[in-house]
Tab-separated table of C-alpha atoms and ligand atoms in Angstrom:
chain	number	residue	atom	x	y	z
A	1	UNK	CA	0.000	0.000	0.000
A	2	UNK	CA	1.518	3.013	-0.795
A	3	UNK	CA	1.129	6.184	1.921
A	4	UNK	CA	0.343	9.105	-0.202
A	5	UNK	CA	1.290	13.019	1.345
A	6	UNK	CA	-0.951	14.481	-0.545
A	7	UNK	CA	-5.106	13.884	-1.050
A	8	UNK	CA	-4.400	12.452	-4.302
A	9	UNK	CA	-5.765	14.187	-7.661
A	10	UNK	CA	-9.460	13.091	-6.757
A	11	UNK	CA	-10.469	16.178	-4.888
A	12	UNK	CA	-9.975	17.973	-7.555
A	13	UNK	CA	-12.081	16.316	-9.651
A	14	UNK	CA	-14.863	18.086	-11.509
A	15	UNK	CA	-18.509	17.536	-9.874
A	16	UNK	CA	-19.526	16.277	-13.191
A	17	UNK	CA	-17.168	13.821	-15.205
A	18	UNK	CA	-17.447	15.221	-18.665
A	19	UNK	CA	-14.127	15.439	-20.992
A	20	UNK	CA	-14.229	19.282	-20.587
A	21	UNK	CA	-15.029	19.829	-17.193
A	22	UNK	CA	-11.930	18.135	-16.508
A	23	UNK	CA	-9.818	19.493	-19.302
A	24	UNK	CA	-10.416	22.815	-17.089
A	25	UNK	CA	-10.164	21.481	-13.968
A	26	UNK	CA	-6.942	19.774	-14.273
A	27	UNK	CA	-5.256	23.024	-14.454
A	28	UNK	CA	-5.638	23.035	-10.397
A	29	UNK	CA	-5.014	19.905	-9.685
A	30	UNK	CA	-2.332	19.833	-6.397
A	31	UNK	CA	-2.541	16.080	-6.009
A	32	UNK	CA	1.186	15.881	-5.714
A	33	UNK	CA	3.906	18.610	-6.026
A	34	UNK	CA	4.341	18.099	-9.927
A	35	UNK	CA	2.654	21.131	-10.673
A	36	UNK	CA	4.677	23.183	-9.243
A	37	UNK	CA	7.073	22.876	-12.151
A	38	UNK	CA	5.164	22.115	-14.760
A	39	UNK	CA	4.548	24.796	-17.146
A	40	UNK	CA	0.795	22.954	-17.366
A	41	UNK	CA	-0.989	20.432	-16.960
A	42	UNK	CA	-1.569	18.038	-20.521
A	43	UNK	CA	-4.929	16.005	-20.484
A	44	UNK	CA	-5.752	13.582	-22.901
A	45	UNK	CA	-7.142	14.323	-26.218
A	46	UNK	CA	-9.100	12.524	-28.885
A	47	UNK	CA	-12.714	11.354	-30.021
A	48	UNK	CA	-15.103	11.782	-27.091
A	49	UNK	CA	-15.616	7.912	-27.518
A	50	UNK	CA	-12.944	6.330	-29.227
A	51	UNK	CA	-12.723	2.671	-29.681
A	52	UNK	CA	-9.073	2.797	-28.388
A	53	UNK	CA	-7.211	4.731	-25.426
A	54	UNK	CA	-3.407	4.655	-25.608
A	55	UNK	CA	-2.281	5.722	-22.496
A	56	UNK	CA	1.756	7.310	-22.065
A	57	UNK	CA	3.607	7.777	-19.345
A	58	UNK	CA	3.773	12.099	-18.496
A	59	UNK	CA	3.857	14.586	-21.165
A	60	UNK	CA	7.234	15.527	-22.498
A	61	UNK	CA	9.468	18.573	-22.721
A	62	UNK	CA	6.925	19.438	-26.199
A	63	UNK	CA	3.985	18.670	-24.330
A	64	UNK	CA	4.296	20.442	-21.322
A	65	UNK	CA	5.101	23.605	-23.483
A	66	UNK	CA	2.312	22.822	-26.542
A	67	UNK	CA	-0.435	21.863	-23.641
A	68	UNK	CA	-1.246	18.896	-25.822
A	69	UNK	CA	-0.435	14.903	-25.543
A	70	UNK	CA	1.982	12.947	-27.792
A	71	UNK	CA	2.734	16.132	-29.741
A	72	UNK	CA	6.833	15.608	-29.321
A	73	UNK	CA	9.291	12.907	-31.219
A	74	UNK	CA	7.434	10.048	-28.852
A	75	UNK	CA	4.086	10.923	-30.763
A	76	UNK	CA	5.597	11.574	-34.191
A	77	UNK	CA	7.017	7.706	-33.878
A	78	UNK	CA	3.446	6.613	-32.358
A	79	UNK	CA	1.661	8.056	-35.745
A	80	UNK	CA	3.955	6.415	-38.161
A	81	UNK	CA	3.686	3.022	-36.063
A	82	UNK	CA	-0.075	3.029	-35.966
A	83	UNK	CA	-0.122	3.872	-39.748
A	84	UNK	CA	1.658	1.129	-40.173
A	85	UNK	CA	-0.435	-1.108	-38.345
A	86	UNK	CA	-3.485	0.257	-40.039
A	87	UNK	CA	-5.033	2.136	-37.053
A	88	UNK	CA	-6.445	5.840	-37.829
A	89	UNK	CA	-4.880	8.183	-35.721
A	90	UNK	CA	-8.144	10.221	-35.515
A	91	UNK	CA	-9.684	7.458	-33.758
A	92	UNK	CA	-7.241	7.200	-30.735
A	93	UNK	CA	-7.950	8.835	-27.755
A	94	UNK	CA	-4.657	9.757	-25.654
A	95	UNK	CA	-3.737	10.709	-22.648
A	96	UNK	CA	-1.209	9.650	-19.569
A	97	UNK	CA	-0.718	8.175	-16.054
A	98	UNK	CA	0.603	11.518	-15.005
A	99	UNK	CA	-0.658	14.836	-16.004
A	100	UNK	CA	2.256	16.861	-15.441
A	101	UNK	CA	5.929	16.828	-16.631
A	102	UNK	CA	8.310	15.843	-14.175
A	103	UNK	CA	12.064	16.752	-15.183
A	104	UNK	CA	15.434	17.612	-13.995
A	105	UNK	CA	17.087	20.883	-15.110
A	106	UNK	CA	20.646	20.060	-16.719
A	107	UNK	CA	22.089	23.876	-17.592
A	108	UNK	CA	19.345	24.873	-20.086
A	109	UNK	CA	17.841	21.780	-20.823
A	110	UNK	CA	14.794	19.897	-18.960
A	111	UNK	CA	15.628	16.414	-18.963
A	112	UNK	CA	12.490	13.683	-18.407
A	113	UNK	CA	12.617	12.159	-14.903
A	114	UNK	CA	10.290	9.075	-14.196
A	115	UNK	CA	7.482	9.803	-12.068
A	116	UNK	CA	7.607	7.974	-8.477
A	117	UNK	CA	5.009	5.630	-7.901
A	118	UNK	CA	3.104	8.145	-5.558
A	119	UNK	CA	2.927	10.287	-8.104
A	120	UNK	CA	1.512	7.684	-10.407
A	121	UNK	CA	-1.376	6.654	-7.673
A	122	UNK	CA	-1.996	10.707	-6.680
A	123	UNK	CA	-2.730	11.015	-10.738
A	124	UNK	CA	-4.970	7.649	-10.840
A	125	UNK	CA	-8.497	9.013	-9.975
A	126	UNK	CA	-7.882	11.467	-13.575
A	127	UNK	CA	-7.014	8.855	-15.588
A	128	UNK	CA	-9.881	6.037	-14.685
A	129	UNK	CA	-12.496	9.337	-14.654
A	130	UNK	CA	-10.952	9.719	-18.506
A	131	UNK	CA	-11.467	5.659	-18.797
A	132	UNK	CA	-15.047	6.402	-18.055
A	133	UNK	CA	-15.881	9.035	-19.511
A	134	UNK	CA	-14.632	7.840	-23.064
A	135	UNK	CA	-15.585	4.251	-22.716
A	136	UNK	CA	-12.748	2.781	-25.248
A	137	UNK	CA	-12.966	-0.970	-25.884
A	138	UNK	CA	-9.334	-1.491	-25.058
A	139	UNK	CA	-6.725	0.165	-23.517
A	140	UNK	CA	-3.143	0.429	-24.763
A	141	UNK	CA	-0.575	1.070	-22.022
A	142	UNK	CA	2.315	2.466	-23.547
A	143	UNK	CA	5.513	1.496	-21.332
A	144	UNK	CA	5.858	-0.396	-17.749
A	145	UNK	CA	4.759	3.439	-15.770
A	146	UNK	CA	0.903	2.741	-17.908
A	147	UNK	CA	1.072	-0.863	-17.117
A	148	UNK	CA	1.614	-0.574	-13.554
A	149	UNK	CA	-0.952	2.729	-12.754
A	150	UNK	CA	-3.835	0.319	-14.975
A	151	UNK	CA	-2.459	-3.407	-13.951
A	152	UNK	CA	-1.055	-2.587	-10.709
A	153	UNK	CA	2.969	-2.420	-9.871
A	154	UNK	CA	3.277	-6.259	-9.632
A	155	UNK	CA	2.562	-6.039	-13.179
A	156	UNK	CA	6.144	-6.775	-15.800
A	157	UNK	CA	5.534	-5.759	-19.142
A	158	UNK	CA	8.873	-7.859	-20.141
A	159	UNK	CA	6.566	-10.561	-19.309
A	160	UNK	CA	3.184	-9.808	-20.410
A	161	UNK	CA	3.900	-7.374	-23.732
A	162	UNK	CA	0.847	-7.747	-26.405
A	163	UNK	CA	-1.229	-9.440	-23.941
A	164	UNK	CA	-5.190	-8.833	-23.515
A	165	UNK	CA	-6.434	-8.259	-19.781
A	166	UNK	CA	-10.244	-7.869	-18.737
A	167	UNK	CA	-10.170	-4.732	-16.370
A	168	UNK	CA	-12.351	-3.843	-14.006
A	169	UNK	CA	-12.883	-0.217	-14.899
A	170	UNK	CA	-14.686	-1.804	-18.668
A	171	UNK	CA	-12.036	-2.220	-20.889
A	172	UNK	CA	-9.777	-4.590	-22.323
A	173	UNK	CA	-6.123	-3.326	-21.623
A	174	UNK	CA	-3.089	-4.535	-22.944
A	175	UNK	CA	0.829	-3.032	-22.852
A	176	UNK	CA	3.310	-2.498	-24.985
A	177	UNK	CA	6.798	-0.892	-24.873
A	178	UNK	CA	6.845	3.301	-24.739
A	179	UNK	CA	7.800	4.659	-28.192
A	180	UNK	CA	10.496	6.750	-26.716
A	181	UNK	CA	12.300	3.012	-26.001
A	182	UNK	CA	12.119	3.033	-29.492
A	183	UNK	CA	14.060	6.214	-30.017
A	184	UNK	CA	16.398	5.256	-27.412
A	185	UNK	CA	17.346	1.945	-29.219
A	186	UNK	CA	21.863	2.218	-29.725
A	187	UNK	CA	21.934	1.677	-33.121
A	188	UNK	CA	19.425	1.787	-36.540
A	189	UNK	CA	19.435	-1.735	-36.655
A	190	UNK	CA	18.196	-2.172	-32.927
A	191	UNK	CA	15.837	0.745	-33.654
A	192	UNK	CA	14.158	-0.935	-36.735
A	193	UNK	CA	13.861	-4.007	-34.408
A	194	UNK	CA	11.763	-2.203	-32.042
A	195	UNK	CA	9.837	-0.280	-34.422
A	196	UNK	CA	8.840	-3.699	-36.281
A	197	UNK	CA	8.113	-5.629	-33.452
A	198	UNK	CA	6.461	-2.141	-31.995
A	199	UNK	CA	3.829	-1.938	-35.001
A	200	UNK	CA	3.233	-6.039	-34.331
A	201	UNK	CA	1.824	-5.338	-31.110
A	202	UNK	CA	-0.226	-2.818	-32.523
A	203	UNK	CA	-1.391	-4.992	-35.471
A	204	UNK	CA	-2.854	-7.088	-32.479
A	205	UNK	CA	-4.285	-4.371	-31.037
A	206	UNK	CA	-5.968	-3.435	-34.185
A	207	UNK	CA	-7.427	-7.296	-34.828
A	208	UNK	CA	-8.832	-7.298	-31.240
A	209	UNK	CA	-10.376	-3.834	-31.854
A	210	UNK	CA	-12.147	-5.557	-34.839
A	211	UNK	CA	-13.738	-8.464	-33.566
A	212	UNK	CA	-15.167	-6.038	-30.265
A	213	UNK	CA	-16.710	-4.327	-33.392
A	214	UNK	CA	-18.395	-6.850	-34.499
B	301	URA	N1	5.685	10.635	-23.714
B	301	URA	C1	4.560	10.312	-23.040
B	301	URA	O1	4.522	9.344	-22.292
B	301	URA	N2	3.511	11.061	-23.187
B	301	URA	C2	3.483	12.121	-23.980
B	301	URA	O2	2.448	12.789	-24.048
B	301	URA	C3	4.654	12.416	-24.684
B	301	URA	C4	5.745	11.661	-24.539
């Protein structure tokens, strides 16, 4: 069980759930000290009900200064993946475990710093109001910080990658690797590896969409 400082997010939840009440009201969320950094606070965007939510870890260096998710390099490699897996883009909701950029200042440069797992819980209540609120089929947890906020922290992505969970908050989730592991790959090779095997997971994701269409 982890001891939170702080209320968590959910007091700061909007009385009614709706995508833009709490567009707004994340802007004063104080559910952990992230904010007070953060240039803003990045909710998830998308269709009002897509099929599928891909959920990231915080917003980037680009985010936090655009306002908007998966705007940065991470999100320009998730676009050309899910082309390539034959997902529309316009279709995906997105959002993240953590609302707010957490980073470390190194001279003039804001380097990403993971979020600690209290962190991760305080943001929690935003992300399963989001979950409800869109009502996507399934759930795509992008890197082990998703996973572990959706499937709890037990939960190793090296071991259950391109799987398909029933959750309790409605959806089917499954988890893949970040695309910013992708990026981080040593070499082209290794980097095409990831990519490939990247879009795979997403092909699955796409054939499980379909037959919850049906
Ligand atoms: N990485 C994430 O996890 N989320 C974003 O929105 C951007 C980069």
């Amino acid at each position: 069980m982890i001891k939170a400082k702080y209320p968590t997010a959910a007091v700061f939840l909007p009385a009614t759930h709706t995508l833009n009440a709490m567009q707004k009201a994340v802007q004063g969320c104080r559910g952990c000290d992230l904010y007070k950094f953060a240039t803003q606070a990045v909710f998830g965007e998308g269709p009002n009900h897509a099929p599928l939510m891909m959920v990231g870890e915080q917003p980037g260096n680009e985010e936090d200064f655009q306002g908007h998710p998966f705007v940065g390099p991470a999100g320009k490699l998730l676009n050309t993946a899910l082309e390539e897996a034959g997902i529309p883009r316009s279709e995906v909701y997105v959002t993240n475990a953590v609302k707010h950029f957490k980073f470390e200042e190194r001279g003039k440069r804001r380097i990403h710093k993971k979020p600690s797992a209290v962190e991760v819980s305080a943001c929690q209540p935003w992300l399963e109001a989001e979950i409800s609120a869109v009502k996507p089929h399934v759930v795509v947890c992008l890197g082990a910080t998703a996973a572990q906020s959706l499937m709890g922290r037990k939960f190793r992505l090296t071991q259950h990658r391109g799987e398909f969970f029933d959750h309790p908050w409605g959806p089917r989730v499954s988890a893949t690797i970040h695309p910013s592991a992708v990026l981080r790959a040593p070499d082209s090779e290794e980097r095409h590896r990831e990519f490939q095997h990247f879009v795979e997971d997403l092909r699955g994701v796409r054939d499980v969409l379909k037959t919850l269409a049906r």
